[in-house]
Tab-separated table of C-alpha atoms in Angstrom:
chain	number	residue	atom	x	y	z
A	217	MET	CA	25.022	22.974	10.738
A	218	THR	CA	26.579	25.820	12.659
A	219	SER	CA	29.762	25.541	14.674
A	220	ALA	CA	27.801	25.623	17.949
A	221	GLY	CA	25.155	23.139	16.865
A	222	ALA	CA	21.955	22.879	14.923
A	223	ALA	CA	19.062	20.515	14.549
A	224	ARG	CA	16.674	19.605	11.766
A	225	ILE	CA	13.411	17.764	12.287
A	226	ASP	CA	11.438	16.009	9.579
A	227	VAL	CA	7.998	14.868	10.683
A	228	ALA	CA	7.844	12.719	7.542
A	229	GLY	CA	10.706	10.584	8.797
A	230	LEU	CA	14.121	11.845	7.715
A	231	LYS	CA	16.867	9.498	8.843
A	232	THR	CA	18.100	10.166	12.342
A	233	HIS	CA	21.710	11.158	12.946
A	234	VAL	CA	22.699	12.479	16.361
A	235	ALA	CA	26.224	13.539	17.365
A	236	THR	CA	26.239	15.618	20.528
A	237	GLY	CA	29.517	14.412	21.976
A	238	VAL	CA	27.653	12.829	24.905
A	239	VAL	CA	27.032	9.157	24.085
A	240	VAL	CA	24.153	8.704	26.510
A	241	LEU	CA	22.412	11.826	25.143
A	242	ASP	CA	22.888	10.590	21.575
A	243	HIS	CA	21.143	7.359	22.544
A	244	LEU	CA	18.307	9.180	24.325
A	245	LEU	CA	17.713	11.507	21.365
A	246	GLU	CA	17.639	8.546	18.991
A	247	GLU	CA	15.008	6.981	21.264
A	248	LEU	CA	13.077	10.284	21.306
A	249	ALA	CA	12.986	10.438	17.495
A	250	GLY	CA	12.153	6.738	17.171
A	251	ALA	CA	9.267	6.935	19.648
A	252	GLY	CA	7.951	10.042	17.896
A	253	GLY	CA	8.292	8.530	14.438
A	254	PHE	CA	10.173	11.497	13.033
A	255	GLY	CA	13.661	12.090	11.726
A	256	LEU	CA	16.176	14.132	13.660
A	257	ARG	CA	19.542	15.436	12.574
A	258	LEU	CA	21.474	17.041	15.411
A	259	GLU	CA	25.178	17.799	15.572
A	260	ILE	CA	26.960	19.711	18.314
A	261	ALA	CA	30.498	21.063	18.117
A	262	PRO	CA	32.841	19.517	20.705
A	263	ASP	CA	32.939	21.229	24.093
A	264	GLN	CA	32.574	20.278	27.746
A	265	PRO	CA	29.853	17.589	28.084
A	266	GLU	CA	27.606	19.810	30.212
A	267	ALA	CA	27.723	22.555	27.571
A	268	GLU	CA	26.961	20.004	24.858
A	269	VAL	CA	23.790	18.933	26.706
A	270	GLU	CA	22.670	22.568	26.969
A	271	ARG	CA	23.400	23.285	23.307
A	272	ALA	CA	21.632	20.118	22.177
A	273	GLY	CA	18.464	21.120	24.056
A	274	ARG	CA	18.652	24.643	22.668
A	275	ALA	CA	19.267	23.449	19.091
A	276	LEU	CA	16.313	21.052	19.191
A	277	GLY	CA	14.106	23.796	20.632
A	278	GLU	CA	15.124	26.233	17.898
A	279	ALA	CA	14.332	23.627	15.232
A	280	LEU	CA	10.922	22.995	16.785
A	281	VAL	CA	9.856	26.639	16.507
A	282	SER	CA	9.377	26.425	12.744
A	283	VAL	CA	7.868	22.926	12.878
A	284	LEU	CA	5.307	23.856	15.532
A	285	GLY	CA	4.073	26.750	13.388
A	286	ALA	CA	2.344	29.930	14.403
A	287	ASP	CA	-1.275	28.837	13.947
A	288	GLY	CA	-2.134	28.703	17.629
A	289	MET	CA	-0.994	26.730	20.632
A	290	GLN	CA	0.061	23.226	19.722
A	291	ARG	CA	-0.166	20.566	22.380
A	292	GLY	CA	1.160	17.051	22.726
A	293	PHE	CA	0.856	14.170	25.143
A	294	GLY	CA	2.940	11.020	25.447
A	295	ILE	CA	3.255	8.047	27.760
A	296	ALA	CA	6.116	5.596	27.322
A	297	PRO	CA	7.719	2.693	29.161
A	298	ALA	CA	11.343	1.685	29.500
A	299	ASP	CA	11.449	-1.621	31.333
A	300	GLU	CA	9.953	-0.988	34.816
A	301	ALA	CA	9.767	2.794	34.290
A	302	LEU	CA	6.710	4.577	32.943
A	303	ALA	CA	6.736	8.312	32.203
A	304	MET	CA	4.213	10.823	30.927
A	305	VAL	CA	5.018	14.111	29.189
A	306	VAL	CA	2.459	16.779	28.343
A	307	LEU	CA	3.561	19.884	26.478
A	308	GLU	CA	2.158	23.048	25.018
A	309	ALA	CA	3.722	25.569	22.667
A	310	SER	CA	2.598	28.362	24.963
A	311	GLY	CA	5.382	30.886	24.481
A	312	ARG	CA	5.920	30.635	28.246
A	313	PRO	CA	8.925	28.342	28.813
A	314	LEU	CA	8.515	26.196	31.896
A	315	VAL	CA	9.389	22.671	32.980
A	316	VAL	CA	7.424	21.110	35.833
A	317	SER	CA	8.464	17.636	36.942
A	318	ASN	CA	8.023	15.221	39.813
A	319	VAL	CA	11.300	13.516	38.883
A	320	ASP	CA	14.450	14.324	40.834
A	321	LEU	CA	17.535	12.990	39.106
A	322	THR	CA	19.989	15.490	40.594
A	323	SER	CA	21.958	12.699	42.233
A	324	THR	CA	22.089	10.708	38.995
A	325	ARG	CA	25.228	11.202	36.972
A	326	ALA	CA	24.277	9.782	33.593
A	327	GLY	CA	27.294	9.444	31.353
A	328	GLY	CA	29.552	10.843	34.073
A	329	LEU	CA	27.989	14.305	33.797
A	330	ARG	CA	28.055	16.703	36.744
A	331	ILE	CA	24.495	17.831	35.975
A	332	ASP	CA	21.010	16.341	35.789
A	333	LEU	CA	21.026	15.547	32.063
A	334	ALA	CA	17.241	15.371	31.688
A	335	ALA	CA	16.479	18.579	33.623
A	336	THR	CA	19.200	20.570	31.864
A	337	PHE	CA	18.165	19.353	28.417
A	338	LEU	CA	14.453	19.978	29.065
A	339	ASP	CA	15.076	23.485	30.450
A	340	GLU	CA	17.051	24.468	27.344
A	341	LEU	CA	14.493	22.852	25.027
A	342	ALA	CA	11.589	24.641	26.718
A	343	GLY	CA	13.373	27.986	26.660
A	344	ALA	CA	14.335	27.826	22.996
A	345	ALA	CA	10.966	26.525	21.739
A	346	GLY	CA	8.703	28.436	24.145
A	347	LEU	CA	7.271	25.212	25.545
A	348	THR	CA	5.525	24.472	28.795
A	349	ILE	CA	6.526	20.876	29.605
A	350	HIS	CA	5.072	18.720	32.365
A	351	VAL	CA	6.901	15.481	33.203
A	352	ARG	CA	5.400	12.836	35.458
A	353	LEU	CA	7.107	9.637	36.496
A	354	LEU	CA	4.371	7.074	37.062
A	355	GLU	CA	6.673	4.141	37.910
A	356	GLY	CA	10.361	3.434	37.962
A	357	ASP	CA	13.405	3.017	40.170
A	358	ASN	CA	16.283	2.542	37.730
A	359	SER	CA	17.486	6.031	36.758
A	360	GLN	CA	18.597	4.927	33.274
A	361	HIS	CA	15.157	3.490	32.568
A	362	VAL	CA	13.458	6.574	34.022
A	363	VAL	CA	15.392	8.942	31.748
A	364	SER	CA	14.771	6.686	28.753
A	365	ALA	CA	11.013	6.630	29.450
A	366	ILE	CA	10.991	10.443	29.761
A	367	PHE	CA	12.751	10.951	26.412
A	368	LYS	CA	10.462	8.437	24.671
A	369	ALA	CA	7.347	10.119	26.104
A	370	LEU	CA	8.751	13.493	25.038
A	371	GLY	CA	9.225	12.178	21.496
A	372	ILE	CA	5.594	11.028	21.332
A	373	ALA	CA	4.357	14.370	22.706
A	374	LEU	CA	6.511	16.347	20.257
A	375	ALA	CA	5.279	14.258	17.337
A	376	GLN	CA	1.688	14.913	18.314
A	377	ALA	CA	2.290	18.656	18.722
A	378	THR	CA	4.214	19.050	15.458
A	379	ARG	CA	1.567	17.187	13.482
A	380	GLY	CA	-1.161	19.408	14.860
A	381	ASP	CA	-2.993	16.548	16.551
A	382	GLY	CA	-2.838	18.300	19.927
C-alpha cells in the first residue's frame, strides 16, 4: 500500500479489509464487497475525512482498471435493497468517466462529513477507472439505507463487470 492509499480486488474472494479513516465509508465498502462476492483490501493514509473519501474512490478505481481488462467494454448491472430503500446501478467501462444519478444526498451528512459521501466517492471512482455509472433510486426515504443500497448495487454491478458477464 502506498502512503496515499491503494486498493486490491480479488474476484475469487480475498478477505476484505477496509481502513479509510471514515467509519461509515468502511462499512459501505465492506457491504459493496460482500454484495459483489469479491475481496477488497483498501487502506488510506490518515487525512481530513473528505480527502479520505476522495482517495478511497480513486484507489478503488485504479485497482479496477487492471481487473476490468482491456478486451472491450465491460458492463455491469446491480439492484439491491437496504430495508425500505432499493437502488439500481448500471455501469460501463467506457473510458468516458461520468456519474448520472437521480439521488440527491447533498443535504445528508453521513459520518459528519461536509460533502455528499456517495457522490464524491462515485465521481472519484468513475474518473480513476474510466467508468460511466448510472445510479437510480427506486425506493427509499432513509438516507443511510439509500446510501447502503447504492453501495450494494454498485458491488453487484462491479462483480458482473469484472467477471466479464456484462
